[in-house]
Coordinates of C-alpha atoms and ligand atoms in Angstrom, one line a residue:
X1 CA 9.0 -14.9 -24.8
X2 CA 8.0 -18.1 -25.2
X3 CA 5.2 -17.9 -22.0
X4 CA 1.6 -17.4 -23.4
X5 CA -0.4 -15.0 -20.8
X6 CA -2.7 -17.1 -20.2
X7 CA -1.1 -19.3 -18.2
X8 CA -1.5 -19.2 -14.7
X9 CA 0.8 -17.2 -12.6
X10 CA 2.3 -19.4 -9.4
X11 CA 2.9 -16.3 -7.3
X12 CA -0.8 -14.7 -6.3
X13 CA -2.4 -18.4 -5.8
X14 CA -3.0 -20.0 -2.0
X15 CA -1.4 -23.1 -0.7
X16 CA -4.8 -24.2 -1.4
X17 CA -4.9 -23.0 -4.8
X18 CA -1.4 -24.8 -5.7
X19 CA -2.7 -28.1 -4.5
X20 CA -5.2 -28.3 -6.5
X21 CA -3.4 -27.1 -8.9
X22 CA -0.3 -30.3 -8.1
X23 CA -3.5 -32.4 -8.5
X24 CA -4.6 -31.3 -11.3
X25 CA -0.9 -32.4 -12.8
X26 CA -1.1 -35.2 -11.3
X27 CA 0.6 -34.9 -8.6
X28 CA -0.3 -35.1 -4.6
X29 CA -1.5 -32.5 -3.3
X30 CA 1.6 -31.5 -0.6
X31 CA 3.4 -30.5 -3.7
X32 CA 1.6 -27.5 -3.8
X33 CA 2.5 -26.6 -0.7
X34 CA 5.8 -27.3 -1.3
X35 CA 5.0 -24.5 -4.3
X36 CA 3.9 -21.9 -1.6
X37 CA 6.4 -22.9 0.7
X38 CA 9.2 -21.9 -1.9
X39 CA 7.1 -19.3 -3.5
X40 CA 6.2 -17.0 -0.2
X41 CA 9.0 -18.3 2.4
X42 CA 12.1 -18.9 0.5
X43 CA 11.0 -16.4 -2.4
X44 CA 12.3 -18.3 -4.9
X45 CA 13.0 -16.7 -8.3
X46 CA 12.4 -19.8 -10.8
X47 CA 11.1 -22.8 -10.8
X48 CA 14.5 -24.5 -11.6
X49 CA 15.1 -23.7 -7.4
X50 CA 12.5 -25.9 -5.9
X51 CA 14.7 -28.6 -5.6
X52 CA 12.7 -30.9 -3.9
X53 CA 9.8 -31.2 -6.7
X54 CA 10.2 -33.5 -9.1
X55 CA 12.6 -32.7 -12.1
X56 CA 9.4 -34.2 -14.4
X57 CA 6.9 -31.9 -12.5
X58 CA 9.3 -28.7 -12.6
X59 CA 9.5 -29.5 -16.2
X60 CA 5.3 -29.5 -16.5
X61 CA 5.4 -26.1 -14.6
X62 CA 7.4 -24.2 -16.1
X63 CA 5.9 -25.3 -19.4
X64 CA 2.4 -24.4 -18.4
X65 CA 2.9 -21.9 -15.6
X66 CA 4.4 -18.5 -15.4
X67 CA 6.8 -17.4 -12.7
X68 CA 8.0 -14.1 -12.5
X69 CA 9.6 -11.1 -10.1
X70 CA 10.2 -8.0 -10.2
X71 CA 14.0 -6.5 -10.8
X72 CA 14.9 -3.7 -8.8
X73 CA 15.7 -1.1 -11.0
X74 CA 17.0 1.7 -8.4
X75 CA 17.6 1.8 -4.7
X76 CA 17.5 5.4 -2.8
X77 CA 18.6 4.8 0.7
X78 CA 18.3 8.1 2.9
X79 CA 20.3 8.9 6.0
X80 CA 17.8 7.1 8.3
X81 CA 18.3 3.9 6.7
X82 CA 14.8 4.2 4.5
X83 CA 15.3 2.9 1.2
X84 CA 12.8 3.0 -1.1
X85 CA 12.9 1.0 -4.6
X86 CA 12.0 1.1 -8.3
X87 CA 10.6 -1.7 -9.1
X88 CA 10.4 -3.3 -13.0
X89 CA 7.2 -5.7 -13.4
X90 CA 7.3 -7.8 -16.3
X91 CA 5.8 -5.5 -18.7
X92 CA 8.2 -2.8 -17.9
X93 CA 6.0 -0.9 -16.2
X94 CA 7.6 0.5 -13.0
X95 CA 6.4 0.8 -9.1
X96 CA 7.5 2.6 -6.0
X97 CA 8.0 0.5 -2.7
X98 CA 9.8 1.6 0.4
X99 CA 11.6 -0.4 3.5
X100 CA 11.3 1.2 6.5
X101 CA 13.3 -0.4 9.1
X102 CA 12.8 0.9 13.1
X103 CA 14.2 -0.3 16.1
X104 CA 11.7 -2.9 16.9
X105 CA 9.6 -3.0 13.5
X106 CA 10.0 -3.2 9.9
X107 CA 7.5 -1.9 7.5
X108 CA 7.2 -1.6 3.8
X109 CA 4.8 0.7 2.0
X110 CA 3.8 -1.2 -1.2
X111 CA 2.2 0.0 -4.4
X112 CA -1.2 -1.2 -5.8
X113 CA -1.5 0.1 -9.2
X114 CA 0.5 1.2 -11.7
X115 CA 0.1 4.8 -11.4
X116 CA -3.6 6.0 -10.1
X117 CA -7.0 8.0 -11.6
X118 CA -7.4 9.6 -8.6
X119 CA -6.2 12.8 -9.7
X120 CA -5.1 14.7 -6.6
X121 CA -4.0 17.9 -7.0
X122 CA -0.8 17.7 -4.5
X123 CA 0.5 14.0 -5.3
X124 CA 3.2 12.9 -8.0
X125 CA 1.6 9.8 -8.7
X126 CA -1.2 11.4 -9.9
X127 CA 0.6 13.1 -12.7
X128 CA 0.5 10.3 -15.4
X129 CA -3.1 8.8 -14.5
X130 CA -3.8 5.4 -14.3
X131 CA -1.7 2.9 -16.4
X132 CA -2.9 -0.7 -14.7
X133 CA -4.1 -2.4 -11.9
X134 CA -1.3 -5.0 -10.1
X135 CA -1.9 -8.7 -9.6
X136 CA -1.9 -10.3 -6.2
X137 CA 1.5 -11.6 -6.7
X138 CA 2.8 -8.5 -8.2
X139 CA 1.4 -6.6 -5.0
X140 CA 3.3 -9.8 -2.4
X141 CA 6.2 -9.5 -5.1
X142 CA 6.9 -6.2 -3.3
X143 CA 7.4 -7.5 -0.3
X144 CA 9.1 -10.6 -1.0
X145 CA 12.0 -8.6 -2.9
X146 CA 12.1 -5.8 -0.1
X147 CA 12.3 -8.7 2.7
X148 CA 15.2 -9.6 0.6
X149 CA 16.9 -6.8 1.2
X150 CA 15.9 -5.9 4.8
X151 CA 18.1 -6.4 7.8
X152 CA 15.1 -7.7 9.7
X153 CA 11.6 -9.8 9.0
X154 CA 9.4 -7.2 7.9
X155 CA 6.5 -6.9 10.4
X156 CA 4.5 -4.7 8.9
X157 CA 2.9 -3.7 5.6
X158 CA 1.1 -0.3 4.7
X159 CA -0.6 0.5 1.5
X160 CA 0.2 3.8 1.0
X161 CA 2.4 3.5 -2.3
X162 CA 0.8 3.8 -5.7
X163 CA -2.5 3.7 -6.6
X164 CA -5.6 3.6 -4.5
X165 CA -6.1 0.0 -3.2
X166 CA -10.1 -0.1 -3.3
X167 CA -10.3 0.3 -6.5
X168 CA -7.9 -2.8 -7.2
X169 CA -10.4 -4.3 -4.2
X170 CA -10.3 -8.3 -5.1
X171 CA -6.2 -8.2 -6.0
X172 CA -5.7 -6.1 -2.5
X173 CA -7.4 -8.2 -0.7
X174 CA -6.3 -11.2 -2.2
X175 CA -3.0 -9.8 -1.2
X176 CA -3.6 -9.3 1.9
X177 CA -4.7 -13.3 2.7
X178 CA -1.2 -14.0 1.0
X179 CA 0.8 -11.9 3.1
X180 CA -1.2 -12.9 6.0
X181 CA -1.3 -16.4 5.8
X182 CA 1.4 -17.5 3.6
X183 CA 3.8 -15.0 4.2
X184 CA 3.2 -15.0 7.8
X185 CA 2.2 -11.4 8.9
X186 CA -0.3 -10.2 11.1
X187 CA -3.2 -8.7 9.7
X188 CA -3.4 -6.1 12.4
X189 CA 0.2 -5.0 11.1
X190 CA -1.5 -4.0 8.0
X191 CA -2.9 -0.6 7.3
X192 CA -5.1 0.1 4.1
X193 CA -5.0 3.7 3.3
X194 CA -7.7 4.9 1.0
X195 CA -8.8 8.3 -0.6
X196 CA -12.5 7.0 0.8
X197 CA -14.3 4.7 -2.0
X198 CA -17.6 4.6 0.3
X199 CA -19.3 1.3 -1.1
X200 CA -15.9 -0.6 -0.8
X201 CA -15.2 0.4 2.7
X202 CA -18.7 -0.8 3.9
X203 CA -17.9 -3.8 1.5
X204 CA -14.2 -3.9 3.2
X205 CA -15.7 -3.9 7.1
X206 CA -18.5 -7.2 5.9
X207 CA -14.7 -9.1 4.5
X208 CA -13.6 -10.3 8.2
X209 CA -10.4 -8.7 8.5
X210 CA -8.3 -7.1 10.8
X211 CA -6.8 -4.5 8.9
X212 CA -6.0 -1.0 10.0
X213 CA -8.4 1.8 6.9
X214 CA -6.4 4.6 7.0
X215 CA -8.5 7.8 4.8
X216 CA -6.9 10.1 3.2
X217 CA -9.0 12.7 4.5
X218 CA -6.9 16.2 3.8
X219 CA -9.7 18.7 4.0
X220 CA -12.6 19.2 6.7
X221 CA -15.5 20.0 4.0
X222 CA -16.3 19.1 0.7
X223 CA -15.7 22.3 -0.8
X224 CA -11.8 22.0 -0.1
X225 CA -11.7 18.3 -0.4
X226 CA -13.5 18.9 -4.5
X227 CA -10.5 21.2 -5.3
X228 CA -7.7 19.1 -3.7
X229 CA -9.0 15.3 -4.5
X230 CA -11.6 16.5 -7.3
X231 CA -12.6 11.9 -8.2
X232 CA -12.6 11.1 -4.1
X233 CA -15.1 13.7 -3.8
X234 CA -17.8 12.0 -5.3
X235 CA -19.0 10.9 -1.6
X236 CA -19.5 13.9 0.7
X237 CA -17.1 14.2 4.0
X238 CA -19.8 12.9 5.9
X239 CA -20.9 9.9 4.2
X240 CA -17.4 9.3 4.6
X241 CA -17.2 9.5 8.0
X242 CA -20.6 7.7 8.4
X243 CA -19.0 4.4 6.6
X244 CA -15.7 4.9 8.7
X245 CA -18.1 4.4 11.7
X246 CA -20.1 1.6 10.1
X247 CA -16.0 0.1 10.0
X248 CA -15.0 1.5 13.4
X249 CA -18.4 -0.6 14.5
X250 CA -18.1 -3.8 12.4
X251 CA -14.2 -4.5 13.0
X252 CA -13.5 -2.8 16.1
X253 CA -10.5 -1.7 14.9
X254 CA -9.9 2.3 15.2
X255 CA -9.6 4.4 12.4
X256 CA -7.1 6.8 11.1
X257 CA -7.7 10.0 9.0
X258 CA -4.4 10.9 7.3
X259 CA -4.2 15.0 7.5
X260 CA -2.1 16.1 4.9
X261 CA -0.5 19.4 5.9
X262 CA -0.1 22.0 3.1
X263 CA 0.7 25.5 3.3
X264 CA -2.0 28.3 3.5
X265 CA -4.2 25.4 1.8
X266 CA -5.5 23.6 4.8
X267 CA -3.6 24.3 7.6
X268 CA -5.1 27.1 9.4
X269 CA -6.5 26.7 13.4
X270 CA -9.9 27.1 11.6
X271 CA -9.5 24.3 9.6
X272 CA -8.6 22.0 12.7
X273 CA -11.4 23.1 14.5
X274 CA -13.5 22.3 11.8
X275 CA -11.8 18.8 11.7
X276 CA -12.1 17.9 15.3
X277 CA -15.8 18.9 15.0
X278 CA -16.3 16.6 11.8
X279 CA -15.0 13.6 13.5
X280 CA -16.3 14.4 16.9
X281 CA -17.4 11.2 19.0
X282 CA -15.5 8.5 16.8
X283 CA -13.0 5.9 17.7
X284 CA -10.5 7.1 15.1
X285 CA -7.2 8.8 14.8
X286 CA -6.0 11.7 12.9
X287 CA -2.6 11.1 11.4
X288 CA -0.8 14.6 10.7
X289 CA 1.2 15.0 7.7
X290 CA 4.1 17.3 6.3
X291 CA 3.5 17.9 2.8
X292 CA 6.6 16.5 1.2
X293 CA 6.8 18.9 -1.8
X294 CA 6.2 17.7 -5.5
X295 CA 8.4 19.7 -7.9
X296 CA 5.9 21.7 -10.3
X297 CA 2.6 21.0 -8.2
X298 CA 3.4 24.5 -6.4
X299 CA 2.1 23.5 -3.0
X300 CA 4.3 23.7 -0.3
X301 CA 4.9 22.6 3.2
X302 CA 3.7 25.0 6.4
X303 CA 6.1 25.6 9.4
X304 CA 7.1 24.3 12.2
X305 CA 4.7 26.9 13.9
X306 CA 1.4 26.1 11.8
X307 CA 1.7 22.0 12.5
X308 CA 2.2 22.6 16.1
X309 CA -0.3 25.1 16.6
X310 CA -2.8 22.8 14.3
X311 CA -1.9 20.0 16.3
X312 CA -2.7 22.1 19.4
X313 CA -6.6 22.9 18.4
X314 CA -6.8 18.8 17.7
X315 CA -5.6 18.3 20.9
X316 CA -7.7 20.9 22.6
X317 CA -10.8 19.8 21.1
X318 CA -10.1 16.1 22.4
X319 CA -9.2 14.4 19.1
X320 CA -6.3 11.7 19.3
X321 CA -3.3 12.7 16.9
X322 CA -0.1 11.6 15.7
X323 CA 2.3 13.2 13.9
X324 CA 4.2 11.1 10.5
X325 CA 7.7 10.5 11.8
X326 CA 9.8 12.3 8.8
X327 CA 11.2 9.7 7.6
X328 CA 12.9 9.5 3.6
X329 CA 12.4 12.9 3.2
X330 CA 16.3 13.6 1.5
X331 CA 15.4 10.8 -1.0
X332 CA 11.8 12.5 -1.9
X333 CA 9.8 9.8 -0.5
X334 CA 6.6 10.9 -1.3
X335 CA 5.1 8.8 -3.3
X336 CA 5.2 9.0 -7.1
X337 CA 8.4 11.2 -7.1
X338 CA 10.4 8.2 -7.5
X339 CA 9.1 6.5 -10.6
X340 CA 8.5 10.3 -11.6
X341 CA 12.2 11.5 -11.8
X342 CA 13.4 8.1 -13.7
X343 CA 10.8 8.9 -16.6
X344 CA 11.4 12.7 -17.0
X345 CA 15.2 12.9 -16.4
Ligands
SAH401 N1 -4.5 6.2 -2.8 C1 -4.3 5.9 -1.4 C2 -3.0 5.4 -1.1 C3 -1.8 5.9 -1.8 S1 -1.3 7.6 -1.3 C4 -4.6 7.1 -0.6 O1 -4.9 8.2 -1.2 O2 -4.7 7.0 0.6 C5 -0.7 7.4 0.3 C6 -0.8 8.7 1.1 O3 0.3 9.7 0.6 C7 -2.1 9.5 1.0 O4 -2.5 9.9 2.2 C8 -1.7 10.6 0.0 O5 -2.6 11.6 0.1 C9 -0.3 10.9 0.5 N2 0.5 11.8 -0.3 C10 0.4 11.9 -1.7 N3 1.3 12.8 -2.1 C11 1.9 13.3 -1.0 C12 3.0 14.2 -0.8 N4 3.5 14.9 -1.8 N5 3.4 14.4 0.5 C13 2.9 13.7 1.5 N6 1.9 12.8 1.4 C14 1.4 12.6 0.1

C-alpha cells in the first residue's frame, strides 16, 4: 500500500473540517464542501470521482489523504426483505450491519466496534472480545454502503450492531454530527443503545443531542444482571436508572430499556413485577425482546405464553411496552452471529 496511516482520512471529517483542510492546500474553502458533498451525498468511492475538483487538487489528495470503504463481503436477505451485511474495513477486519426497510421507514442497525469487551453471557459478539474501536467514517461508511443498496433513503439509524457505542464515545458521537448534518438524518431518528456506561450517559445527556438511549437492561437486580452482563454490572441497577432519569430530565427525550427475553432466565411474572417496580414513575419505555438463540451459548427463547403473560404484568403495573417486531430472524440476525459463522465455518 503505498498510503502511510498517518494521513488524514477524508470520510469522518465535517464540511467544516474539509475546508480548512482545501485551505490548507491552497485551495478555497467551498472545495471542501464540494469534498463532503461527494463524500456523504453522492458516497463516492475514490477521489478520481469528484469530477468537479481540480485534476491538480485531486492529485494533492489522493497523495496526502486516505479514502477508503468498506466492500461487502456477504449479503443475507431474509423473507421480510431485511438484509443484513458483512462488511470488510480496510484492515480486514469484519462488521455486521443490517437494512431494515418498512413501509414508511428505513433503518439500519450499524456496528461500532470491532467486536466488544462487554462479555455478555447470551450475545455472539461477545464470543471473541474486543478487537478495535471504528472510526467516525468507518461507523457513516455503514450507512453510506447500506443506502446504496436500499430501495428507499434510510431514515433512521440504530446502534445496536457491534460493540458498545459509549465506550467508542468521541467516534459515536462524532458519527452521529456526520450522519446528522452531512448525511441529512434526523437526530431524533437515532437511537443509541447501551449496556449502561453511567458516567458517559450523564456525559451523553450535557452533549445537546436529540438522540433516543436505549439500555440494555435484561435483568431487574444486580444479582441477575452480574451473571448475564458480568463488565455492565459495575454500576448498580439503580444508579442506572438514576442517570437514565438525569437523561430523561436533561433531553426530554423518553427512554427505552431493552428487555431481553430468555427462557427460565429472566422471564418469569416475578421478574416483571420486579421490573415495573424498578422503573416505576419514569418517562421511559420497556422494549421486549425474543431471545434470538446463539448456537453454543445454551440460552433459549421462552414461548409464546411467557412473553405475553410477562408483557401482561408490565402492562398491569402501568409500564409502557413494546414488543421487537421479529424481524431477520431466518438469517440469524442477532447480532454477532453473522461475522460469527464466516470465521468458524
Ligand atoms: N452494546 C450495546 C449495543 C449492541 S447490542 C448494547 O448492549 O446495547 C444490541 C442489543 O442486542 C442489546 O440489547 C443486546 O443485549 C441485544 N442482543 C445481544 N445478543 C442478542 C441475541 N442473541 N438475541 C437478541 N438480542 C440480543
Amino acid at each position: 500500500m503505498s498510503h502511510d496511516d498517518r494521513l488524514p482520512h477524508l470520510l469522518g471529517m465535517t464540511s467544516a473540517e474539509l475546508m480548512g483542510l482545501a485551505e490548507s492546500f491552497g485551495q478555497p474553502a467551498f472545495r471542501g464542501r464540494q469534498i463532503a458533498d461527494w463524500l456523504y451525498k453522492r458516497s463516492a468511492h475514490t477521489v478520481d470521482e469528484m469530477t468537479d475538483l481540480p485534476s491538480s487538487f485531486r492529485d494533492t489528495l489522493r497523495d496526502a489523504c486516505i479514502l477508503r470503504r468498506h466492500e461487502i463481503v456477504s449479503r443475507d436477505i431474509s423473507s421480510d426483505h431485511t438484509t443484513k451485511f458483512l462488511l470488510a474495513l480496510e484492515d480486514r477486519n469484519t462488521v455486521e450491519s443490517v437494512l431494515l426497510p418498512y413501509a414508511d421507514r428505513v433503518s439500519v442497525c450499524l456496528s461500532t466496534q470491532v467486536g466488544c469487551a462487554m462479555a455478555c453471557a447470551f450475545c455472539a459478539t461477545a464470543v471473541g472480545g474486543l478487537v478495535r474501536d471504528l472510526r467516525a467514517g468507518e461507523i457513516v461508511d455503514q450507512a453510506l454502503t447500506l443506502q446504496s443498496e436500499s430501495p428507499g433513503r434510510i431514515t433512521h439509524v440504530v446502534y445496536m450492531g457491534m460493540g458498545e457505542p459509549l465506550l467508542n464515545y468521541d467516534n459515536v458521537v462524532r458519527s452521529i454530527h456526520l450522519l446528522n448534518e452531512e448525511v441529512g438524518i434526523g437526530q431524533r431518528h437515532m437511537t443509541i443503545s447501551t449496556v449502561g456506561i453511567v458516567p458517559r450517559i450523564l456525559q451523553l445527556a450535557d452533549e445537546g443531542l436529540q438522540v433516543t438511549l436505549a439500555i440494555s437492561l435484561h435483568a431487574p437486580n444486580d444479582t441477575l444482571r452480574k451473571t448475564l452482563m458480568p463488565a455492565a454490572s459495575t454500576s448498580t441497577v439503580r444508579s442506572l436508572v438514576q442517570a437514565c432519569r438525569a437523561y430523561a430530565e436533561k433531553t426530554h427525550r423518553r427512554v427505552t430499556f431493552e428487555y431481553l427475553l430468555i427462557r427460565d432466565v429472566n422471564d418469569s411474572q416475578e421478574h416483571a413485577r420486579e421490573l415495573a417496580s424498578l422503573l416505576k414513575g419514569l418517562l421511559c419505555n420497556v422494549n421486549l425482546i425474543p431471545y434470538n438463540e446463539v448456537e453454543s451459548l445454551g440460552f433459549k427463547r421462552p414461548g409464546r405464553d411467557s412473553i405475553q403473560s410477562f408483557r401482561a404484568v408490565l402492562e398491569g403495573e402501568g409500564t409502557a411496552v413494546t414488543q421487537r417486531m421479529e424481524r431477520g430472524h431466518s438469517i440469524s440476525a442477532a447480532c454477532g452471529q453473522l461475522r460469527r459463522r464466516s470465521e468458524t465455518p
